[in-house]
Each structure stands twice: as C-alpha cells, then as structure tokens.
Amino acid sequence: MGIGKQAKRVLIIVAGSVLLVVGVLLLVLPGPGLLLVLAGLLLLASEFPALEKYVDPVRDRAMKAAEDSVSSPLRIAGSVLAGLALLAAGIVWGTVKSLPFSGWSTGSSLILSSVILFALLGWSYHRVNSRRQAGTKASTDR
C-alpha cells in the first residue's frame, strides 16, 4: 500500500469518525444529527465493509426525519426560526465579550450550524417537493 493510499485511508477514517461523533452529539443538541451520522457511516463503510449493515437503517431514519422537518408550514417556520436564533446567537457570542466562552470561535460554530441547518432545510424541502410533484404527475398520467 503506497503512502498516498494510506494517507487517503487515514483521511477518510478521521473525517468519517468526526462526522459520526458530531452527528451523535447533534442527536441531543440542535442540529442535523442523523444526516451527519449517515455521512460518517457512509465514509467509514467505504473502508470498513462490516459497517454497511448499519447504513440502510440510518439512511431510512435520516430521510424520514428530513421529510418530517418540512411536512408542514409550522415545522418549516420553526426550523427557520431556530436557524435565525442560531445565527443571532453566533453574532452575539462573537461580539459580546462578557458571555461565557465568548469569541468568534464559539460564534462562528453557531453561525456554521445555522448555515448547515438552512442548507439541509432547503435540501429537505426540495426533496419532498420533487417527490410530491412526481407522485402527482404519476397519478395524473394514469
């Protein structure tokens, strides 16, 4: 095994492990935990085939959670408000020095969380909308 292949393998293992750990943390914290767990599992399964048996159940639950998050206007509004709150908190934590753990390291991580939330919300909305349109088109074609 060449050094390039070993470096790639180590990079995949580290990235997959980080995504998996952060995803597990985000299962109890605000954020897209299941999707990050899925991403970590997919990376790790490419190096460790024994993990592939966990991918499908996590994928099913992650996709269901993504669809549920945009199933009603109230849920979309709640997700948007949560994203805006994370963005505002990030700005506040970055600028107000008297807060615990203040500074741009904390603030930028909160802002990044809001950006990820908005991106995943948009992706979920697009996915659900295209499925609905495909279902409507299929039913009218009959």
CSV table of N, CA and C in Angstrom, one decimal:
chain,number,residue,atom,x,y,z
A,1,MET,N,0.9,-1.2,0.0
A,1,MET,CA,0.0,0.0,0.0
A,1,MET,C,0.9,1.2,0.0
A,2,GLY,N,0.7,2.1,-1.0
A,2,GLY,CA,1.5,3.3,-1.1
A,2,GLY,C,1.2,4.3,0.0
A,3,ILE,N,2.0,5.3,0.1
A,3,ILE,CA,1.8,6.4,1.1
A,3,ILE,C,0.6,7.2,0.8
A,4,GLY,N,0.3,7.4,-0.5
A,4,GLY,CA,-0.9,8.2,-0.9
A,4,GLY,C,-2.1,7.4,-0.6
A,5,LYS,N,-2.2,6.1,-0.7
A,5,LYS,CA,-3.3,5.3,-0.4
A,5,LYS,C,-3.6,5.3,1.1
A,6,GLN,N,-2.5,5.2,1.9
A,6,GLN,CA,-2.6,5.2,3.3
A,6,GLN,C,-3.0,6.5,3.8
A,7,ALA,N,-2.5,7.6,3.3
A,7,ALA,CA,-3.0,8.9,3.7
A,7,ALA,C,-4.5,9.1,3.4
A,8,LYS,N,-4.9,8.7,2.2
A,8,LYS,CA,-6.3,8.8,1.9
A,8,LYS,C,-7.2,8.0,2.8
A,9,ARG,N,-6.7,6.8,3.2
A,9,ARG,CA,-7.5,5.9,4.1
A,9,ARG,C,-7.6,6.6,5.5
A,10,VAL,N,-6.5,7.1,6.0
A,10,VAL,CA,-6.5,7.8,7.3
A,10,VAL,C,-7.4,9.0,7.2
A,11,LEU,N,-7.3,9.8,6.1
A,11,LEU,CA,-8.2,11.0,6.0
A,11,LEU,C,-9.7,10.6,6.0
A,12,ILE,N,-10.0,9.5,5.3
A,12,ILE,CA,-11.4,9.0,5.3
A,12,ILE,C,-11.8,8.6,6.7
A,13,ILE,N,-11.0,7.8,7.3
A,13,ILE,CA,-11.3,7.4,8.7
A,13,ILE,C,-11.5,8.5,9.6
A,14,VAL,N,-10.6,9.5,9.6
A,14,VAL,CA,-10.7,10.6,10.5
A,14,VAL,C,-12.0,11.4,10.2
A,15,ALA,N,-12.2,11.7,8.9
A,15,ALA,CA,-13.4,12.5,8.5
A,15,ALA,C,-14.7,11.8,8.9
A,16,GLY,N,-14.7,10.5,8.6
A,16,GLY,CA,-15.9,9.7,8.9
A,16,GLY,C,-16.1,9.7,10.5
A,17,SER,N,-15.1,9.5,11.2
A,17,SER,CA,-15.2,9.5,12.7
A,17,SER,C,-15.7,10.8,13.2
A,18,VAL,N,-15.1,11.9,12.7
A,18,VAL,CA,-15.5,13.2,13.2
A,18,VAL,C,-17.0,13.4,12.8
A,19,LEU,N,-17.4,13.1,11.6
A,19,LEU,CA,-18.8,13.3,11.3
A,19,LEU,C,-19.7,12.4,12.1
A,20,LEU,N,-19.3,11.2,12.4
A,20,LEU,CA,-20.1,10.3,13.2
A,20,LEU,C,-20.2,10.8,14.7
A,21,VAL,N,-19.1,11.3,15.3
A,21,VAL,CA,-19.2,11.8,16.6
A,21,VAL,C,-20.0,13.1,16.7
A,22,VAL,N,-19.8,14.0,15.8
A,22,VAL,CA,-20.5,15.3,15.8
A,22,VAL,C,-22.0,14.9,15.6
A,23,GLY,N,-22.3,14.0,14.7
A,23,GLY,CA,-23.7,13.6,14.4
A,23,GLY,C,-24.4,13.1,15.7
A,24,VAL,N,-23.6,12.2,16.4
A,24,VAL,CA,-24.2,11.7,17.6
A,24,VAL,C,-24.4,12.8,18.7
A,25,LEU,N,-23.5,13.7,18.8
A,25,LEU,CA,-23.7,14.9,19.7
A,25,LEU,C,-24.9,15.7,19.3
A,26,LEU,N,-25.1,15.8,18.0
A,26,LEU,CA,-26.2,16.7,17.5
A,26,LEU,C,-27.5,15.9,17.6
A,27,LEU,N,-27.5,14.7,17.9
A,27,LEU,CA,-28.8,14.0,18.2
A,27,LEU,C,-29.5,14.6,19.4
A,28,VAL,N,-28.7,15.1,20.4
A,28,VAL,CA,-29.3,15.7,21.6
A,28,VAL,C,-29.1,17.2,21.6
A,29,LEU,N,-28.3,17.7,20.7
A,29,LEU,CA,-28.2,19.2,20.6
A,29,LEU,C,-28.9,19.6,19.3
A,30,PRO,N,-29.2,20.9,19.2
A,30,PRO,CA,-29.9,21.3,17.9
A,30,PRO,C,-29.0,21.2,16.7
A,31,GLY,N,-29.4,20.4,15.7
A,31,GLY,CA,-28.7,20.3,14.5
A,31,GLY,C,-29.1,19.0,13.8
A,32,PRO,N,-28.5,18.8,12.6
A,32,PRO,CA,-28.9,17.7,11.7
A,32,PRO,C,-28.1,16.4,12.1
A,33,GLY,N,-28.4,15.9,13.3
A,33,GLY,CA,-27.6,14.8,13.8
A,33,GLY,C,-27.6,13.5,12.9
A,34,LEU,N,-28.8,13.1,12.5
A,34,LEU,CA,-28.9,11.8,11.8
A,34,LEU,C,-28.3,11.9,10.4
A,35,LEU,N,-28.3,13.1,9.8
A,35,LEU,CA,-27.7,13.2,8.5
A,35,LEU,C,-26.2,13.2,8.6
A,36,LEU,N,-25.6,13.7,9.7
A,36,LEU,CA,-24.2,13.7,9.9
A,36,LEU,C,-23.8,12.3,10.3
A,37,VAL,N,-24.6,11.6,11.1
A,37,VAL,CA,-24.3,10.2,11.4
A,37,VAL,C,-24.3,9.3,10.1
A,38,LEU,N,-25.2,9.6,9.2
A,38,LEU,CA,-25.3,8.9,8.0
A,38,LEU,C,-24.0,9.2,7.1
A,39,ALA,N,-23.6,10.4,7.0
A,39,ALA,CA,-22.4,10.8,6.3
A,39,ALA,C,-21.2,10.1,6.8
A,40,GLY,N,-21.1,10.1,8.2
A,40,GLY,CA,-19.9,9.5,8.8
A,40,GLY,C,-19.9,8.0,8.5
A,41,LEU,N,-21.1,7.3,8.7
A,41,LEU,CA,-21.2,5.9,8.4
A,41,LEU,C,-20.8,5.6,7.0
A,42,LEU,N,-21.3,6.4,6.0
A,42,LEU,CA,-21.0,6.1,4.6
A,42,LEU,C,-19.5,6.2,4.4
A,43,LEU,N,-18.8,7.2,4.9
A,43,LEU,CA,-17.4,7.3,4.8
A,43,LEU,C,-16.7,6.1,5.4
A,44,LEU,N,-17.1,5.8,6.6
A,44,LEU,CA,-16.4,4.6,7.3
A,44,LEU,C,-16.7,3.3,6.7
A,45,ALA,N,-17.9,3.1,6.1
A,45,ALA,CA,-18.3,1.9,5.5
A,45,ALA,C,-17.5,1.7,4.2
A,46,SER,N,-17.0,2.8,3.6
A,46,SER,CA,-16.1,2.6,2.4
A,46,SER,C,-14.8,2.0,2.8
A,47,GLU,N,-14.4,2.1,4.0
A,47,GLU,CA,-13.1,1.5,4.5
A,47,GLU,C,-13.3,0.2,5.3
A,48,PHE,N,-14.5,0.1,6.0
A,48,PHE,CA,-14.8,-1.0,6.8
A,48,PHE,C,-16.2,-1.6,6.4
A,49,PRO,N,-16.2,-2.5,5.5
A,49,PRO,CA,-17.4,-3.1,4.9
A,49,PRO,C,-18.4,-3.7,6.0
A,50,ALA,N,-17.9,-4.0,7.1
A,50,ALA,CA,-18.8,-4.6,8.2
A,50,ALA,C,-19.8,-3.5,8.6
A,51,LEU,N,-19.5,-2.3,8.5
A,51,LEU,CA,-20.4,-1.2,8.9
A,51,LEU,C,-21.6,-1.0,7.9
A,52,GLU,N,-21.5,-1.6,6.7
A,52,GLU,CA,-22.5,-1.3,5.7
A,52,GLU,C,-23.9,-1.8,6.2
A,53,LYS,N,-24.0,-2.7,7.1
A,53,LYS,CA,-25.3,-3.2,7.6
A,53,LYS,C,-26.0,-2.1,8.4
A,54,TYR,N,-25.3,-1.1,8.9
A,54,TYR,CA,-25.9,0.0,9.6
A,54,TYR,C,-26.3,1.1,8.8
A,55,VAL,N,-25.9,1.2,7.5
A,55,VAL,CA,-26.1,2.3,6.7
A,55,VAL,C,-27.6,2.5,6.3
A,56,ASP,N,-28.2,1.4,5.8
A,56,ASP,CA,-29.6,1.5,5.4
A,56,ASP,C,-30.6,1.9,6.5
A,57,PRO,N,-30.5,1.3,7.7
A,57,PRO,CA,-31.5,1.7,8.7
A,57,PRO,C,-31.3,3.2,9.1
A,58,VAL,N,-30.0,3.7,9.2
A,58,VAL,CA,-29.8,5.1,9.5
A,58,VAL,C,-30.2,6.0,8.3
A,59,ARG,N,-30.0,5.5,7.1
A,59,ARG,CA,-30.5,6.3,5.9
A,59,ARG,C,-32.0,6.4,6.0
A,60,ASP,N,-32.7,5.3,6.2
A,60,ASP,CA,-34.2,5.4,6.3
A,60,ASP,C,-34.6,6.4,7.3
A,61,ARG,N,-34.0,6.3,8.5
A,61,ARG,CA,-34.5,7.2,9.6
A,61,ARG,C,-34.1,8.7,9.3
A,62,ALA,N,-32.9,8.9,8.7
A,62,ALA,CA,-32.5,10.2,8.4
A,62,ALA,C,-33.4,10.9,7.3
A,63,MET,N,-33.7,10.1,6.3
A,63,MET,CA,-34.6,10.6,5.3
A,63,MET,C,-36.0,10.9,5.8
A,64,LYS,N,-36.5,10.0,6.7
A,64,LYS,CA,-37.8,10.3,7.3
A,64,LYS,C,-37.7,11.5,8.1
A,65,ALA,N,-36.7,11.7,8.9
A,65,ALA,CA,-36.6,12.9,9.7
A,65,ALA,C,-36.5,14.2,8.9
A,66,ALA,N,-35.7,14.1,7.7
A,66,ALA,CA,-35.6,15.2,6.8
A,66,ALA,C,-37.0,15.6,6.2
A,67,GLU,N,-37.7,14.5,5.8
A,67,GLU,CA,-39.1,14.8,5.3
A,67,GLU,C,-40.0,15.3,6.4
A,68,ASP,N,-39.9,14.8,7.6
A,68,ASP,CA,-40.8,15.3,8.6
A,68,ASP,C,-40.5,16.8,9.0
A,69,SER,N,-39.3,17.2,8.8
A,69,SER,CA,-38.9,18.6,9.2
A,69,SER,C,-39.6,19.6,8.2
A,70,VAL,N,-40.0,19.2,7.1
A,70,VAL,CA,-40.7,20.1,6.1
A,70,VAL,C,-42.1,19.6,5.8
A,71,SER,N,-42.7,18.8,6.7
A,71,SER,CA,-44.0,18.3,6.4
A,71,SER,C,-45.2,19.3,6.6
A,72,SER,N,-44.9,20.4,7.3
A,72,SER,CA,-46.0,21.4,7.4
A,72,SER,C,-45.4,22.8,7.5
A,73,PRO,N,-46.1,23.8,7.2
A,73,PRO,CA,-45.6,25.1,7.2
A,73,PRO,C,-45.2,25.5,8.7
A,74,LEU,N,-45.8,25.0,9.7
A,74,LEU,CA,-45.4,25.3,11.1
A,74,LEU,C,-44.1,24.7,11.4
A,75,ARG,N,-43.8,23.5,10.9
A,75,ARG,CA,-42.4,22.9,11.1
A,75,ARG,C,-41.4,23.7,10.4
A,76,ILE,N,-41.7,24.1,9.2
A,76,ILE,CA,-40.7,24.9,8.4
A,76,ILE,C,-40.4,26.2,9.1
A,77,ALA,N,-41.5,26.9,9.6
A,77,ALA,CA,-41.3,28.1,10.3
A,77,ALA,C,-40.5,27.9,11.6
A,78,GLY,N,-40.7,26.8,12.3
A,78,GLY,CA,-40.0,26.5,13.5
A,78,GLY,C,-38.5,26.3,13.1
A,79,SER,N,-38.2,25.6,12.1
A,79,SER,CA,-36.8,25.4,11.7
A,79,SER,C,-36.1,26.6,11.2
A,80,VAL,N,-36.9,27.5,10.5
A,80,VAL,CA,-36.3,28.8,10.1
A,80,VAL,C,-36.0,29.6,11.3
A,81,LEU,N,-36.9,29.7,12.3
A,81,LEU,CA,-36.7,30.5,13.5
A,81,LEU,C,-35.5,29.9,14.3
A,82,ALA,N,-35.4,28.6,14.3
A,82,ALA,CA,-34.2,28.0,15.0
A,82,ALA,C,-32.9,28.4,14.3
A,83,GLY,N,-32.9,28.4,13.0
A,83,GLY,CA,-31.7,28.8,12.2
A,83,GLY,C,-31.4,30.3,12.5
A,84,LEU,N,-32.4,31.1,12.5
A,84,LEU,CA,-32.2,32.5,12.7
A,84,LEU,C,-31.7,32.8,14.2
A,85,ALA,N,-32.2,32.0,15.1
A,85,ALA,CA,-31.8,32.1,16.5
A,85,ALA,C,-30.3,31.7,16.6
A,86,LEU,N,-29.9,30.6,15.9
A,86,LEU,CA,-28.5,30.2,15.9
A,86,LEU,C,-27.6,31.3,15.3
A,87,LEU,N,-28.1,31.9,14.2
A,87,LEU,CA,-27.3,32.9,13.6
A,87,LEU,C,-27.1,34.1,14.5
A,88,ALA,N,-28.2,34.5,15.1
A,88,ALA,CA,-28.2,35.7,16.0
A,88,ALA,C,-27.3,35.3,17.2
A,89,ALA,N,-27.4,34.1,17.8
A,89,ALA,CA,-26.6,33.7,18.9
A,89,ALA,C,-25.1,33.7,18.5
A,90,GLY,N,-24.8,33.3,17.3
A,90,GLY,CA,-23.4,33.3,16.9
A,90,GLY,C,-22.8,34.7,16.8
A,91,ILE,N,-23.7,35.6,16.3
A,91,ILE,CA,-23.2,37.0,16.2
A,91,ILE,C,-23.0,37.6,17.6
A,92,VAL,N,-24.0,37.3,18.5
A,92,VAL,CA,-23.9,37.8,19.9
A,92,VAL,C,-22.6,37.2,20.6
A,93,TRP,N,-22.4,35.9,20.5
A,93,TRP,CA,-21.3,35.3,21.1
A,93,TRP,C,-20.0,35.7,20.5
A,94,GLY,N,-20.0,36.1,19.3
A,94,GLY,CA,-18.8,36.6,18.7
A,94,GLY,C,-18.4,38.0,19.1
A,95,THR,N,-19.4,38.8,19.4
A,95,THR,CA,-19.1,40.2,19.7
A,95,THR,C,-19.2,40.6,21.2
A,96,VAL,N,-20.0,40.0,22.0
A,96,VAL,CA,-20.1,40.3,23.4
A,96,VAL,C,-19.1,39.5,24.2
A,97,LYS,N,-18.1,40.3,24.8
A,97,LYS,CA,-17.0,39.6,25.5
A,97,LYS,C,-17.4,39.1,26.9
A,98,SER,N,-18.5,39.6,27.5
A,98,SER,CA,-18.8,39.2,28.8
A,98,SER,C,-19.5,37.8,28.9
A,99,LEU,N,-19.9,37.3,27.8
A,99,LEU,CA,-20.5,36.0,27.8
A,99,LEU,C,-19.6,34.8,28.1
A,100,PRO,N,-20.0,33.7,28.7
A,100,PRO,CA,-19.1,32.6,28.8
A,100,PRO,C,-18.7,32.0,27.4
A,101,PHE,N,-17.5,31.6,27.3
A,101,PHE,CA,-17.0,31.1,26.0
A,101,PHE,C,-17.2,32.1,24.9
A,102,SER,N,-17.1,33.4,25.2
A,102,SER,CA,-17.3,34.4,24.1
A,102,SER,C,-16.1,34.4,23.2
A,103,GLY,N,-16.4,34.8,22.0
A,103,GLY,CA,-15.3,34.9,21.0
A,103,GLY,C,-15.8,34.4,19.7
A,104,TRP,N,-15.1,34.6,18.6
A,104,TRP,CA,-15.5,34.2,17.3
A,104,TRP,C,-15.4,32.7,17.1
A,105,SER,N,-14.6,32.0,17.9
A,105,SER,CA,-14.6,30.5,17.7
A,105,SER,C,-16.0,29.9,18.1
A,106,THR,N,-16.6,30.4,19.2
A,106,THR,CA,-17.9,29.9,19.5
A,106,THR,C,-18.9,30.5,18.6
A,107,GLY,N,-18.8,31.8,18.3
A,107,GLY,CA,-19.8,32.5,17.4
A,107,GLY,C,-19.8,31.9,16.0
A,108,SER,N,-18.6,31.6,15.5
A,108,SER,CA,-18.5,31.0,14.1
A,108,SER,C,-19.1,29.6,14.1
A,109,SER,N,-18.9,28.8,15.1
A,109,SER,CA,-19.5,27.5,15.1
A,109,SER,C,-21.0,27.6,15.2
A,110,LEU,N,-21.6,28.5,15.9
A,110,LEU,CA,-23.0,28.7,15.9
A,110,LEU,C,-23.5,29.2,14.5
A,111,ILE,N,-22.8,30.1,13.9
A,111,ILE,CA,-23.2,30.6,12.6
A,111,ILE,C,-23.1,29.5,11.6
A,112,LEU,N,-22.1,28.6,11.7
A,112,LEU,CA,-21.9,27.5,10.8
A,112,LEU,C,-23.1,26.5,11.0
A,113,SER,N,-23.5,26.3,12.2
A,113,SER,CA,-24.6,25.4,12.5
A,113,SER,C,-25.9,26.0,11.8
A,114,SER,N,-26.1,27.3,11.8
A,114,SER,CA,-27.3,27.9,11.2
A,114,SER,C,-27.2,27.7,9.7
A,115,VAL,N,-26.0,27.9,9.1
A,115,VAL,CA,-25.9,27.7,7.7
A,115,VAL,C,-26.2,26.2,7.3
A,116,ILE,N,-25.7,25.3,8.1
A,116,ILE,CA,-25.9,23.9,7.8
A,116,ILE,C,-27.4,23.6,7.9
A,117,LEU,N,-28.0,24.1,9.0
A,117,LEU,CA,-29.5,23.9,9.1
A,117,LEU,C,-30.3,24.4,7.9
A,118,PHE,N,-29.9,25.7,7.5
A,118,PHE,CA,-30.7,26.2,6.3
A,118,PHE,C,-30.4,25.4,5.1
A,119,ALA,N,-29.2,24.9,4.9
A,119,ALA,CA,-28.9,24.1,3.7
A,119,ALA,C,-29.7,22.8,3.7
A,120,LEU,N,-29.7,22.2,4.9
A,120,LEU,CA,-30.4,20.9,5.0
A,120,LEU,C,-31.9,21.1,4.9
A,121,LEU,N,-32.4,22.2,5.4
A,121,LEU,CA,-33.8,22.5,5.3
A,121,LEU,C,-34.2,22.7,3.8
A,122,GLY,N,-33.4,23.5,3.1
A,122,GLY,CA,-33.6,23.7,1.7
A,122,GLY,C,-33.6,22.4,0.9
A,123,TRP,N,-32.6,21.5,1.2
A,123,TRP,CA,-32.5,20.2,0.6
A,123,TRP,C,-33.7,19.4,0.9
A,124,SER,N,-34.1,19.3,2.1
A,124,SER,CA,-35.3,18.5,2.5
A,124,SER,C,-36.5,19.0,1.8
A,125,TYR,N,-36.7,20.3,1.8
A,125,TYR,CA,-37.9,20.9,1.1
A,125,TYR,C,-37.9,20.5,-0.4
A,126,HIS,N,-36.7,20.7,-1.0
A,126,HIS,CA,-36.6,20.4,-2.4
A,126,HIS,C,-36.9,18.9,-2.7
A,127,ARG,N,-36.4,18.0,-1.8
A,127,ARG,CA,-36.6,16.6,-2.0
A,127,ARG,C,-38.1,16.2,-1.8
A,128,VAL,N,-38.7,16.7,-0.8
A,128,VAL,CA,-40.1,16.4,-0.5
A,128,VAL,C,-41.0,17.0,-1.7
A,129,ASN,N,-40.7,18.2,-2.1
A,129,ASN,CA,-41.5,18.8,-3.1
A,129,ASN,C,-41.4,18.1,-4.5
A,130,SER,N,-40.1,17.6,-4.8
A,130,SER,CA,-40.0,16.9,-6.1
A,130,SER,C,-40.7,15.5,-6.0
A,131,ARG,N,-40.7,14.9,-4.8
A,131,ARG,CA,-41.4,13.6,-4.7
A,131,ARG,C,-42.9,13.8,-4.8
A,132,ARG,N,-43.4,14.9,-4.2
A,132,ARG,CA,-44.8,15.2,-4.3
A,132,ARG,C,-45.2,15.4,-5.8
A,133,GLN,N,-44.4,16.2,-6.5
A,133,GLN,CA,-44.7,16.5,-7.9
A,133,GLN,C,-44.6,15.3,-8.7
A,134,ALA,N,-43.7,14.4,-8.4
A,134,ALA,CA,-43.6,13.1,-9.2
A,134,ALA,C,-44.8,12.3,-8.9
A,135,GLY,N,-45.2,12.2,-7.6
A,135,GLY,CA,-46.4,11.5,-7.3
A,135,GLY,C,-47.7,12.0,-8.0
A,136,THR,N,-47.8,13.3,-8.0
A,136,THR,CA,-48.9,14.0,-8.6
A,136,THR,C,-48.9,13.7,-10.1
A,137,LYS,N,-47.8,13.8,-10.8
A,137,LYS,CA,-47.6,13.6,-12.2
A,137,LYS,C,-48.0,12.1,-12.5
A,138,ALA,N,-47.5,11.2,-11.7
A,138,ALA,CA,-47.7,9.7,-11.9
A,138,ALA,C,-49.2,9.4,-11.8
A,139,SER,N,-49.9,10.1,-10.8
A,139,SER,CA,-51.4,9.8,-10.7
A,139,SER,C,-52.2,10.5,-11.8
A,140,THR,N,-51.7,11.6,-12.4
A,140,THR,CA,-52.5,12.2,-13.5
A,140,THR,C,-52.2,11.5,-14.8
A,141,ASP,N,-51.1,10.8,-14.9
A,141,ASP,CA,-50.7,10.1,-16.1
A,141,ASP,C,-51.5,8.8,-16.3
A,142,ARG,N,-52.1,8.3,-15.2
A,142,ARG,CA,-52.9,7.0,-15.3
A,142,ARG,C,-54.1,7.1,-16.0
